[in-house]
Short mmCIF file of C-alpha atoms and ligand atoms in Angstrom, two decimals:
data_model
loop_
_atom_site.label_atom_id
_atom_site.label_comp_id
_atom_site.label_asym_id
_atom_site.label_seq_id
_atom_site.Cartn_x
_atom_site.Cartn_y
_atom_site.Cartn_z
CA UNK Z 1 0.28 -0.08 0.26
CA UNK Z 2 1.54 3.40 -0.56
CA UNK Z 3 1.26 5.86 1.93
CA UNK Z 4 0.88 9.39 0.98
CA UNK Z 5 2.39 12.28 2.93
CA UNK Z 6 0.45 15.28 4.44
CA UNK Z 7 1.78 17.55 0.93
CA UNK Z 8 0.59 15.19 -1.58
CA UNK Z 9 -1.94 17.07 -3.31
CA UNK Z 10 -3.46 14.95 -5.85
CA UNK Z 11 -5.31 12.12 -3.88
CA UNK Z 12 -7.42 11.20 -6.95
CA UNK Z 13 -4.81 9.61 -8.40
CA UNK Z 14 -4.34 7.24 -5.76
CA UNK Z 15 -4.60 3.56 -7.72
CA UNK Z 16 -3.81 1.28 -4.51
CA UNK Z 17 -5.66 3.55 -2.37
CA UNK Z 18 -6.68 1.67 1.50
CA UNK Z 19 -9.28 -0.50 1.65
CA UNK Z 20 -11.03 0.28 4.84
CA UNK Z 21 -13.94 -0.80 7.11
CA UNK Z 22 -15.46 1.51 9.16
CA UNK Z 23 -17.65 1.12 12.26
CA UNK Z 24 -20.26 2.93 13.62
CA UNK Z 25 -22.13 2.76 16.54
CA UNK Z 26 -22.63 5.65 18.74
CA UNK Z 27 -25.97 5.75 18.64
CA UNK Z 28 -28.91 3.80 17.21
CA UNK Z 29 -27.05 3.12 14.01
CA UNK Z 30 -24.90 -0.11 13.56
CA UNK Z 31 -23.25 1.08 10.43
CA UNK Z 32 -20.44 -0.82 8.69
CA UNK Z 33 -19.29 0.92 5.57
CA UNK Z 34 -16.14 -0.19 3.49
CA UNK Z 35 -14.37 2.15 0.95
CA UNK Z 36 -11.22 2.50 -1.15
CA UNK Z 37 -9.57 5.41 -0.70
CA UNK Z 38 -12.78 8.12 -1.48
CA UNK Z 39 -14.79 5.63 -3.02
CA UNK Z 40 -17.53 3.97 -1.41
CA UNK Z 41 -17.95 0.31 -1.84
CA UNK Z 42 -20.81 -0.76 0.85
CA UNK Z 43 -22.56 1.53 3.30
CA UNK Z 44 -24.68 -1.37 5.47
CA UNK Z 45 -27.03 0.21 8.03
CA UNK Z 46 -29.13 -1.23 10.73
CA UNK Z 47 -31.10 0.75 12.62
CA UNK Z 48 -32.86 0.52 16.45
CA UNK Z 49 -34.87 3.66 15.84
CA UNK Z 50 -38.04 1.93 15.87
CA UNK Z 51 -37.51 0.84 19.23
CA UNK Z 52 -36.87 3.71 20.65
CA UNK Z 53 -39.80 5.58 19.06
CA UNK Z 54 -42.46 4.77 21.63
CA UNK Z 55 -39.94 6.36 24.52
CA UNK Z 56 -39.48 9.84 22.28
CA UNK Z 57 -35.45 9.21 22.39
CA UNK Z 58 -32.80 6.57 22.24
CA UNK Z 59 -32.74 4.24 25.19
CA UNK Z 60 -29.06 3.49 25.80
CA UNK Z 61 -29.44 0.10 26.85
CA UNK Z 62 -31.53 -0.29 23.99
CA UNK Z 63 -28.97 0.80 21.40
CA UNK Z 64 -26.45 -1.60 23.01
CA UNK Z 65 -28.24 -4.49 22.56
CA UNK Z 66 -29.52 -3.93 19.21
CA UNK Z 67 -25.75 -3.16 18.07
CA UNK Z 68 -24.64 -6.23 19.60
CA UNK Z 69 -27.28 -8.17 17.50
CA UNK Z 70 -26.40 -6.38 14.21
CA UNK Z 71 -23.04 -6.12 14.41
CA UNK Z 72 -21.78 -9.48 12.48
CA UNK Z 73 -24.73 -9.57 9.85
CA UNK Z 74 -23.91 -5.86 8.95
CA UNK Z 75 -20.34 -6.73 8.64
CA UNK Z 76 -21.28 -9.70 6.23
CA UNK Z 77 -23.40 -7.86 4.20
CA UNK Z 78 -20.98 -4.89 3.71
CA UNK Z 79 -18.38 -7.40 2.60
CA UNK Z 80 -21.34 -8.88 0.39
CA UNK Z 81 -21.86 -5.39 -1.05
CA UNK Z 82 -18.53 -4.20 -1.34
CA UNK Z 83 -17.45 -7.75 -2.76
CA UNK Z 84 -14.41 -7.80 -0.26
CA UNK Z 85 -13.36 -10.67 2.15
CA UNK Z 86 -13.05 -8.90 5.63
CA UNK Z 87 -9.34 -10.38 5.58
CA UNK Z 88 -8.66 -8.17 2.38
CA UNK Z 89 -8.80 -4.84 3.96
CA UNK Z 90 -6.50 -2.57 4.85
CA UNK Z 91 -7.40 -1.32 8.41
CA UNK Z 92 -10.64 -1.02 10.51
CA UNK Z 93 -11.62 2.20 11.51
CA UNK Z 94 -14.13 2.60 14.31
CA UNK Z 95 -16.36 5.40 16.35
CA UNK Z 96 -14.49 5.69 19.41
CA UNK Z 97 -16.42 9.05 20.57
CA UNK Z 98 -18.61 10.86 21.48
CA UNK Z 99 -21.61 9.34 21.69
CA UNK Z 100 -23.43 6.57 24.33
CA UNK Z 101 -20.81 5.08 26.47
CA UNK Z 102 -22.66 1.78 25.85
CA UNK Z 103 -23.17 1.90 22.28
CA UNK Z 104 -19.86 2.65 21.43
CA UNK Z 105 -18.19 0.07 23.69
CA UNK Z 106 -20.09 -2.70 21.25
CA UNK Z 107 -18.43 -1.48 18.26
CA UNK Z 108 -14.90 -0.73 19.49
CA UNK Z 109 -14.85 -4.36 20.74
CA UNK Z 110 -16.31 -5.81 17.36
CA UNK Z 111 -13.57 -3.55 15.70
CA UNK Z 112 -10.63 -4.88 18.44
CA UNK Z 113 -11.69 -8.57 17.54
CA UNK Z 114 -11.58 -7.69 14.12
CA UNK Z 115 -8.20 -5.94 13.92
CA UNK Z 116 -6.62 -8.27 16.28
CA UNK Z 117 -7.57 -11.82 14.49
CA UNK Z 118 -6.87 -10.07 11.23
CA UNK Z 119 -3.80 -8.43 12.07
CA UNK Z 120 -4.85 -5.22 10.81
CA UNK Z 121 -4.21 -1.78 12.09
CA UNK Z 122 -7.05 -0.16 13.88
CA UNK Z 123 -8.15 3.27 14.21
CA UNK Z 124 -10.26 4.63 16.70
CA UNK Z 125 -11.42 7.92 15.05
CA UNK Z 126 -13.91 10.66 16.33
CA UNK Z 127 -17.27 10.73 15.11
CA UNK Z 128 -17.82 14.25 15.03
CA UNK Z 129 -14.63 14.44 12.39
CA UNK Z 130 -16.11 11.92 10.28
CA UNK Z 131 -19.21 13.74 9.52
CA UNK Z 132 -16.66 15.80 8.02
CA UNK Z 133 -14.75 13.60 5.83
CA UNK Z 134 -17.78 11.60 4.59
CA UNK Z 135 -18.12 14.26 1.94
CA UNK Z 136 -15.09 12.98 0.47
CA UNK Z 137 -16.93 9.85 -0.71
CA UNK Z 138 -19.47 12.08 -2.90
CA UNK Z 139 -17.26 15.36 -4.04
CA UNK Z 140 -13.69 13.98 -3.80
CA UNK Z 141 -10.54 15.25 -1.68
CA UNK Z 142 -11.77 17.45 1.26
CA UNK Z 143 -11.34 21.68 0.43
CA UNK Z 144 -8.73 22.04 3.16
CA UNK Z 145 -8.84 24.54 4.80
CA UNK Z 146 -12.80 24.68 4.97
CA UNK Z 147 -15.19 25.61 7.62
CA UNK Z 148 -17.39 22.93 8.79
CA UNK Z 149 -20.94 23.28 9.88
CA UNK Z 150 -21.65 20.38 12.21
CA UNK Z 151 -24.88 19.95 12.92
CA UNK Z 152 -26.07 16.49 14.34
CA UNK Z 153 -28.82 15.44 17.64
CA UNK Z 154 -26.04 15.64 19.93
CA UNK Z 155 -24.16 18.42 18.50
CA UNK Z 156 -23.92 21.73 16.71
CA UNK Z 157 -20.79 23.58 16.27
CA UNK Z 158 -18.83 25.61 13.62
CA UNK Z 159 -15.08 24.31 12.89
CA UNK Z 160 -12.21 25.41 11.18
CA UNK Z 161 -10.63 22.20 9.61
CA UNK Z 162 -7.24 22.86 7.77
CA UNK Z 163 -6.16 19.13 8.26
CA UNK Z 164 -9.35 16.57 9.25
CA UNK Z 165 -7.05 13.72 10.84
CA UNK Z 166 -4.55 15.91 12.57
CA UNK Z 167 -4.37 16.12 16.58
CA UNK Z 168 -2.58 19.67 17.12
CA UNK Z 169 -5.17 22.90 15.48
CA UNK Z 170 -6.26 20.36 12.36
CA UNK Z 171 -9.94 20.77 13.93
CA UNK Z 172 -10.28 24.18 15.42
CA UNK Z 173 -14.01 25.07 17.24
CA UNK Z 174 -15.42 28.42 16.75
CA UNK Z 175 -18.03 28.35 18.56
CA UNK Z 176 -21.06 25.14 19.15
CA UNK Z 177 -24.12 25.33 21.03
CA UNK Z 178 -24.51 26.45 24.40
CA UNK Z 179 -27.84 24.37 25.18
CA UNK Z 180 -29.23 22.04 22.71
CA UNK Z 181 -28.18 20.47 19.68
CA UNK Z 182 -30.12 21.61 16.39
CA UNK Z 183 -31.23 18.10 15.87
CA UNK Z 184 -32.44 17.49 19.48
CA UNK Z 185 -34.45 21.12 18.82
CA UNK Z 186 -36.02 19.18 15.76
CA UNK Z 187 -36.99 16.47 17.62
CA UNK Z 188 -38.64 18.32 20.78
CA UNK Z 189 -40.35 20.75 18.58
CA UNK Z 190 -41.43 17.53 16.61
CA UNK Z 191 -42.99 15.90 19.44
CA UNK Z 192 -45.06 19.07 20.49
CA UNK Z 193 -46.36 18.85 16.72
CA UNK Z 194 -47.44 15.16 17.26
CA UNK Z 195 -45.02 14.06 14.50
CA UNK Z 196 -43.13 10.82 15.46
CA UNK Z 197 -39.44 10.76 16.70
CA UNK Z 198 -37.01 11.32 15.20
CA UNK Z 199 -38.50 14.21 14.27
CA UNK Z 200 -36.05 16.17 11.63
CA UNK Z 201 -37.69 14.50 8.92
CA UNK Z 202 -40.80 14.64 9.46
CA UNK Z 203 -40.81 18.38 10.43
CA UNK Z 204 -38.59 19.12 6.86
CA UNK Z 205 -41.76 17.39 5.10
CA UNK Z 206 -44.35 19.05 7.25
CA UNK Z 207 -42.53 22.30 6.28
CA UNK Z 208 -42.91 21.77 2.55
CA UNK Z 209 -46.71 21.80 2.71
CA UNK Z 210 -46.55 24.80 5.00
CA UNK Z 211 -45.21 28.61 5.22
CA UNK Z 212 -43.08 30.46 7.32
CA UNK Z 213 -45.77 32.73 8.76
CA UNK Z 214 -44.59 32.83 12.41
CA UNK Z 215 -41.63 35.35 13.71
CA UNK Z 216 -39.89 32.58 16.10
CA UNK Z 217 -36.39 34.03 17.92
CA UNK Z 218 -33.13 33.40 16.27
CA UNK Z 219 -31.05 32.77 19.61
CA UNK Z 220 -27.81 34.49 20.24
CA UNK Z 221 -27.94 36.87 17.42
CA UNK Z 222 -28.91 40.21 19.54
CA UNK Z 223 -25.72 42.67 19.27
CA UNK Z 224 -24.90 41.68 22.92
CA UNK Z 225 -24.93 38.21 22.78
CA UNK Z 226 -23.03 38.36 19.61
CA UNK Z 227 -20.41 40.19 21.39
CA UNK Z 228 -19.46 36.96 23.56
CA UNK Z 229 -21.22 34.35 21.57
CA UNK Z 230 -20.18 35.13 17.87
CA UNK Z 231 -20.58 31.56 16.82
CA UNK Z 232 -22.06 29.94 18.90
CA UNK Z 233 -25.74 29.01 18.66
CA UNK Z 234 -28.72 28.38 21.81
CA UNK Z 235 -32.29 26.54 20.71
CA UNK Z 236 -33.73 26.24 23.69
CA UNK Z 237 -35.39 29.39 23.84
CA UNK Z 238 -36.67 28.81 20.27
CA UNK Z 239 -37.85 25.28 21.20
CA UNK Z 240 -39.72 27.24 24.39
CA UNK Z 241 -41.24 29.64 22.22
CA UNK Z 242 -43.03 27.06 19.82
CA UNK Z 243 -44.14 25.42 22.93
CA UNK Z 244 -45.67 28.66 24.60
CA UNK Z 245 -47.00 29.46 20.89
CA UNK Z 246 -48.72 26.17 20.58
CA UNK Z 247 -50.26 25.94 24.05
CA UNK Z 248 -51.75 29.45 23.00
CA UNK Z 249 -53.04 28.05 20.62
CA UNK Z 250 -54.82 25.21 21.88
CA UNK Z 251 -56.04 27.17 24.86
CA UNK Z 252 -57.71 29.65 22.59
CA UNK Z 253 -59.55 26.26 21.09
CA UNK Z 254 -58.41 27.01 17.53
CA UNK Z 255 -56.32 23.70 15.56
CA UNK Z 256 -52.68 24.08 15.30
CA UNK Z 257 -51.13 25.18 11.95
CA UNK Z 258 -48.64 21.94 12.10
CA UNK Z 259 -47.08 22.80 8.70
CA UNK Z 260 -46.71 26.31 9.67
CA UNK Z 261 -45.29 26.05 13.00
CA UNK Z 262 -42.81 23.57 11.70
CA UNK Z 263 -42.22 25.82 8.35
CA UNK Z 264 -41.76 28.57 11.18
CA UNK Z 265 -39.64 26.86 13.39
CA UNK Z 266 -37.18 25.47 10.68
CA UNK Z 267 -36.57 28.91 9.02
CA UNK Z 268 -35.59 30.17 12.43
CA UNK Z 269 -32.98 27.42 13.13
CA UNK Z 270 -31.57 27.58 9.60
CA UNK Z 271 -31.62 31.30 9.90
CA UNK Z 272 -29.02 31.15 12.22
CA UNK Z 273 -27.17 28.04 11.37
CA UNK Z 274 -26.37 29.47 7.90
CA UNK Z 275 -26.05 33.24 9.05
CA UNK Z 276 -23.38 32.44 11.46
CA UNK Z 277 -21.59 29.83 9.68
CA UNK Z 278 -21.40 32.18 6.37
CA UNK Z 279 -20.00 35.14 8.52
CA UNK Z 280 -17.79 32.52 10.00
CA UNK Z 281 -16.16 31.72 6.51
CA UNK Z 282 -15.67 34.62 5.29
CA UNK Z 283 -13.98 36.04 8.63
CA UNK Z 284 -11.91 33.16 8.51
CA UNK Z 285 -11.03 33.67 4.84
CA UNK Z 286 -12.11 29.99 4.26
CA UNK Z 287 -13.76 29.57 0.70
CA UNK Z 288 -15.88 26.41 1.43
CA UNK Z 289 -18.18 25.58 3.93
CA UNK Z 290 -19.00 21.84 4.58
CA UNK Z 291 -21.99 20.71 6.01
CA UNK Z 292 -22.32 17.36 8.02
CA UNK Z 293 -24.15 15.22 10.51
CA UNK Z 294 -27.66 14.61 10.83
CA UNK Z 295 -29.64 18.10 10.23
CA UNK Z 296 -27.82 18.58 7.21
CA UNK Z 297 -30.47 15.86 5.41
CA UNK Z 298 -32.38 19.22 5.84
CA UNK Z 299 -33.58 20.50 2.75
CA UNK Z 300 -34.74 24.34 3.76
CA UNK Z 301 -30.75 24.20 5.62
CA UNK Z 302 -28.79 23.02 2.18
CA UNK Z 303 -30.84 25.65 -0.07
CA UNK Z 304 -30.55 28.72 2.79
CA UNK Z 305 -26.50 28.05 3.04
CA UNK Z 306 -26.16 27.91 -0.92
CA UNK Z 307 -28.01 31.20 -1.21
CA UNK Z 308 -26.22 32.90 1.29
CA UNK Z 309 -22.68 31.69 0.35
CA UNK Z 310 -23.02 32.01 -3.67
CA UNK Z 311 -24.04 35.83 -2.50
CA UNK Z 312 -20.40 36.11 -0.67
CA UNK Z 313 -18.38 33.91 -3.12
CA UNK Z 314 -18.24 30.66 -0.63
CA UNK Z 315 -18.97 27.79 -2.10
CA UNK Z 316 -21.03 24.95 0.00
CA UNK Z 317 -20.84 20.80 -0.17
CA UNK Z 318 -23.23 18.62 1.45
CA UNK Z 319 -23.12 14.71 1.05
CA UNK Z 320 -26.69 13.43 0.20
CA UNK Z 321 -28.72 12.80 3.03
CA UNK Z 322 -28.10 9.19 3.50
CA UNK Z 323 -24.76 10.18 4.22
CA UNK Z 324 -25.29 13.35 6.65
CA UNK Z 325 -27.18 10.81 9.20
CA UNK Z 326 -25.18 8.61 10.78
CA UNK Z 327 -23.37 5.27 9.01
CA UNK Z 328 -20.23 3.27 9.19
CA UNK Z 329 -18.85 4.86 5.62
CA UNK Z 330 -17.94 8.19 7.30
CA UNK Z 331 -15.90 6.32 9.82
CA UNK Z 332 -14.28 4.17 6.73
CA UNK Z 333 -14.13 7.36 4.64
CA UNK Z 334 -12.00 9.10 7.85
CA UNK Z 335 -10.24 6.00 8.66
CA UNK Z 336 -8.78 5.93 5.19
CA UNK Z 337 -8.17 9.54 5.19
CA UNK Z 338 -5.91 8.76 8.35
CA UNK Z 339 -3.92 5.54 6.77
CA UNK Z 340 -3.29 7.43 3.09
CA UNK Z 341 -1.95 10.54 5.52
CA UNK Z 342 0.38 8.41 7.06
CA UNK Z 343 -0.91 8.39 10.81
CA UNK Z 344 -0.22 6.24 13.26
CA UNK Z 345 -2.95 3.35 14.42
CA UNK Z 346 -4.47 3.51 17.74
CA UNK Z 347 -3.47 0.74 20.17
CA UNK Z 348 -5.23 -2.25 20.57
CA UNK Z 349 -6.16 -0.86 23.70
CA UNK Z 350 -7.92 2.05 22.80
CA UNK Z 351 -10.95 3.16 24.97
CA UNK Z 352 -14.15 4.33 23.96
CA UNK Z 353 -14.61 7.97 25.14
CA UNK Z 354 -18.25 9.28 25.40
CA UNK Z 355 -17.42 12.88 25.76
CA UNK Z 356 -14.60 12.93 23.39
CA UNK Z 357 -13.83 16.40 22.38
CA UNK Z 358 -14.12 17.48 18.81
CA UNK Z 359 -10.10 18.59 18.60
CA UNK Z 360 -9.29 15.17 19.30
CA UNK Z 361 -9.81 13.34 15.97
CA UNK Z 362 -8.10 9.86 16.69
CA UNK Z 363 -8.32 7.99 19.93
O1 KG4 K 401 -26.04 12.62 12.79
P1 KG4 K 401 -27.03 11.87 13.09
O2 KG4 K 401 -27.85 10.66 12.33
O3 KG4 K 401 -26.99 11.41 14.81
C1 KG4 K 401 -25.89 11.91 15.77
O4 KG4 K 401 -24.55 11.75 15.62
O5 KG4 K 401 -26.58 12.99 16.52
O6 KG4 K 401 -28.47 12.95 13.44
C2 KG4 K 401 -29.82 12.84 14.11
C3 KG4 K 401 -30.28 14.05 14.15
C4 KG4 K 401 -32.01 13.63 14.50
O7 KG4 K 401 -31.93 14.92 15.78
C5 KG4 K 401 -32.87 14.13 13.45
O8 KG4 K 401 -33.76 14.64 13.88
C6 KG4 K 401 -31.61 14.93 12.59
O9 KG4 K 401 -30.41 14.29 12.50
N1 KG4 K 401 -32.32 15.17 11.23
C7 KG4 K 401 -32.99 16.35 10.71
C8 KG4 K 401 -33.30 15.48 9.40
N2 KG4 K 401 -32.66 14.51 9.32
C9 KG4 K 401 -32.10 13.77 10.28
N3 KG4 K 401 -32.64 17.31 10.90
C10 KG4 K 401 -33.48 17.76 10.20
N4 KG4 K 401 -34.12 17.64 8.88
C11 KG4 K 401 -33.94 16.60 8.25
N5 KG4 K 401 -34.21 16.65 7.28
ZN1 ZN K 402 -24.07 11.50 14.32
#
């Protein structure tokens, strides 16, 4: 296998690109992906989402048990789709954190077993950095430096990414949510509106039938807030505002216009997310914004970000929706990048770190 140094500009000419299997179990998706360099060969996902739906959120114990049952069949399915034997891979990558502790343990233990039995290097990677790296499977080499807007069920942050595989200053956080994550806000508001869990896709769909008729608050956008929280987000005030609006409507005996509330809420979230990301890109002097995480699947977010970025001469890259939500291909993508850039693998005793900071790309 040819190893490329950091300085190598043209990774597209890599003919013997690393074949990497990636395992993702940080939440409720058992994902196993196989990539060869930037080429996606398989993306097998088994979700336990339906088992959590009646609780209105992911139940960690249920998720861990589901991972344990789904792991081997999902590895087999990925190998079959990719047309490779598991022993052919050059490396095993796994999400080491952040995420649900028990869920991560299942993936990390499975990855260790595979790596050890096959005698392959093991890369324990950061889930958040994987959400950034996955874009290379769709659009080729990452445009580093770039501005990454990471919006998922557990995290919302703005990152300056100069090297997605580097420990020191490769990924620098510029801002983050100070309360709820964007996806969490979507899920909580969906619940208020009687829509199923996880609510993001349902709000997205409902919003297409409605109009932006309610002016919900935009958190941390006042002049005073911007002084201290330039690129931070806050969504809990917005969630409360929606709850109050819906309650008032119900008290008055009038029907709740679900589609309009969904559209107005979605607009408030997307407005703040895109405004801050584009401002950050301009301020940092980077030419590309990369959106990752489950909320990146949101149709309005994609359109609004494109529009606003284009007005400032900034490009936007977003993977297709299936690669935005949790999957194993994103882990394999970051693992392949680690191998291609000659990063040392993790040791076989690597821990699962449920609160792994975004700046730590490799465990
Ligand atoms: O990245 P992800 O799959 O898991 C985490 O790492 O958290 O993100 C899941 C989140 C959920 O909150 C879900 O409601 C949200 O992404 N989501 C969406 C959409 N699709 C998924 N939010 C808004 N619009 C969507 N189309
Ligand atoms: Zn995620």
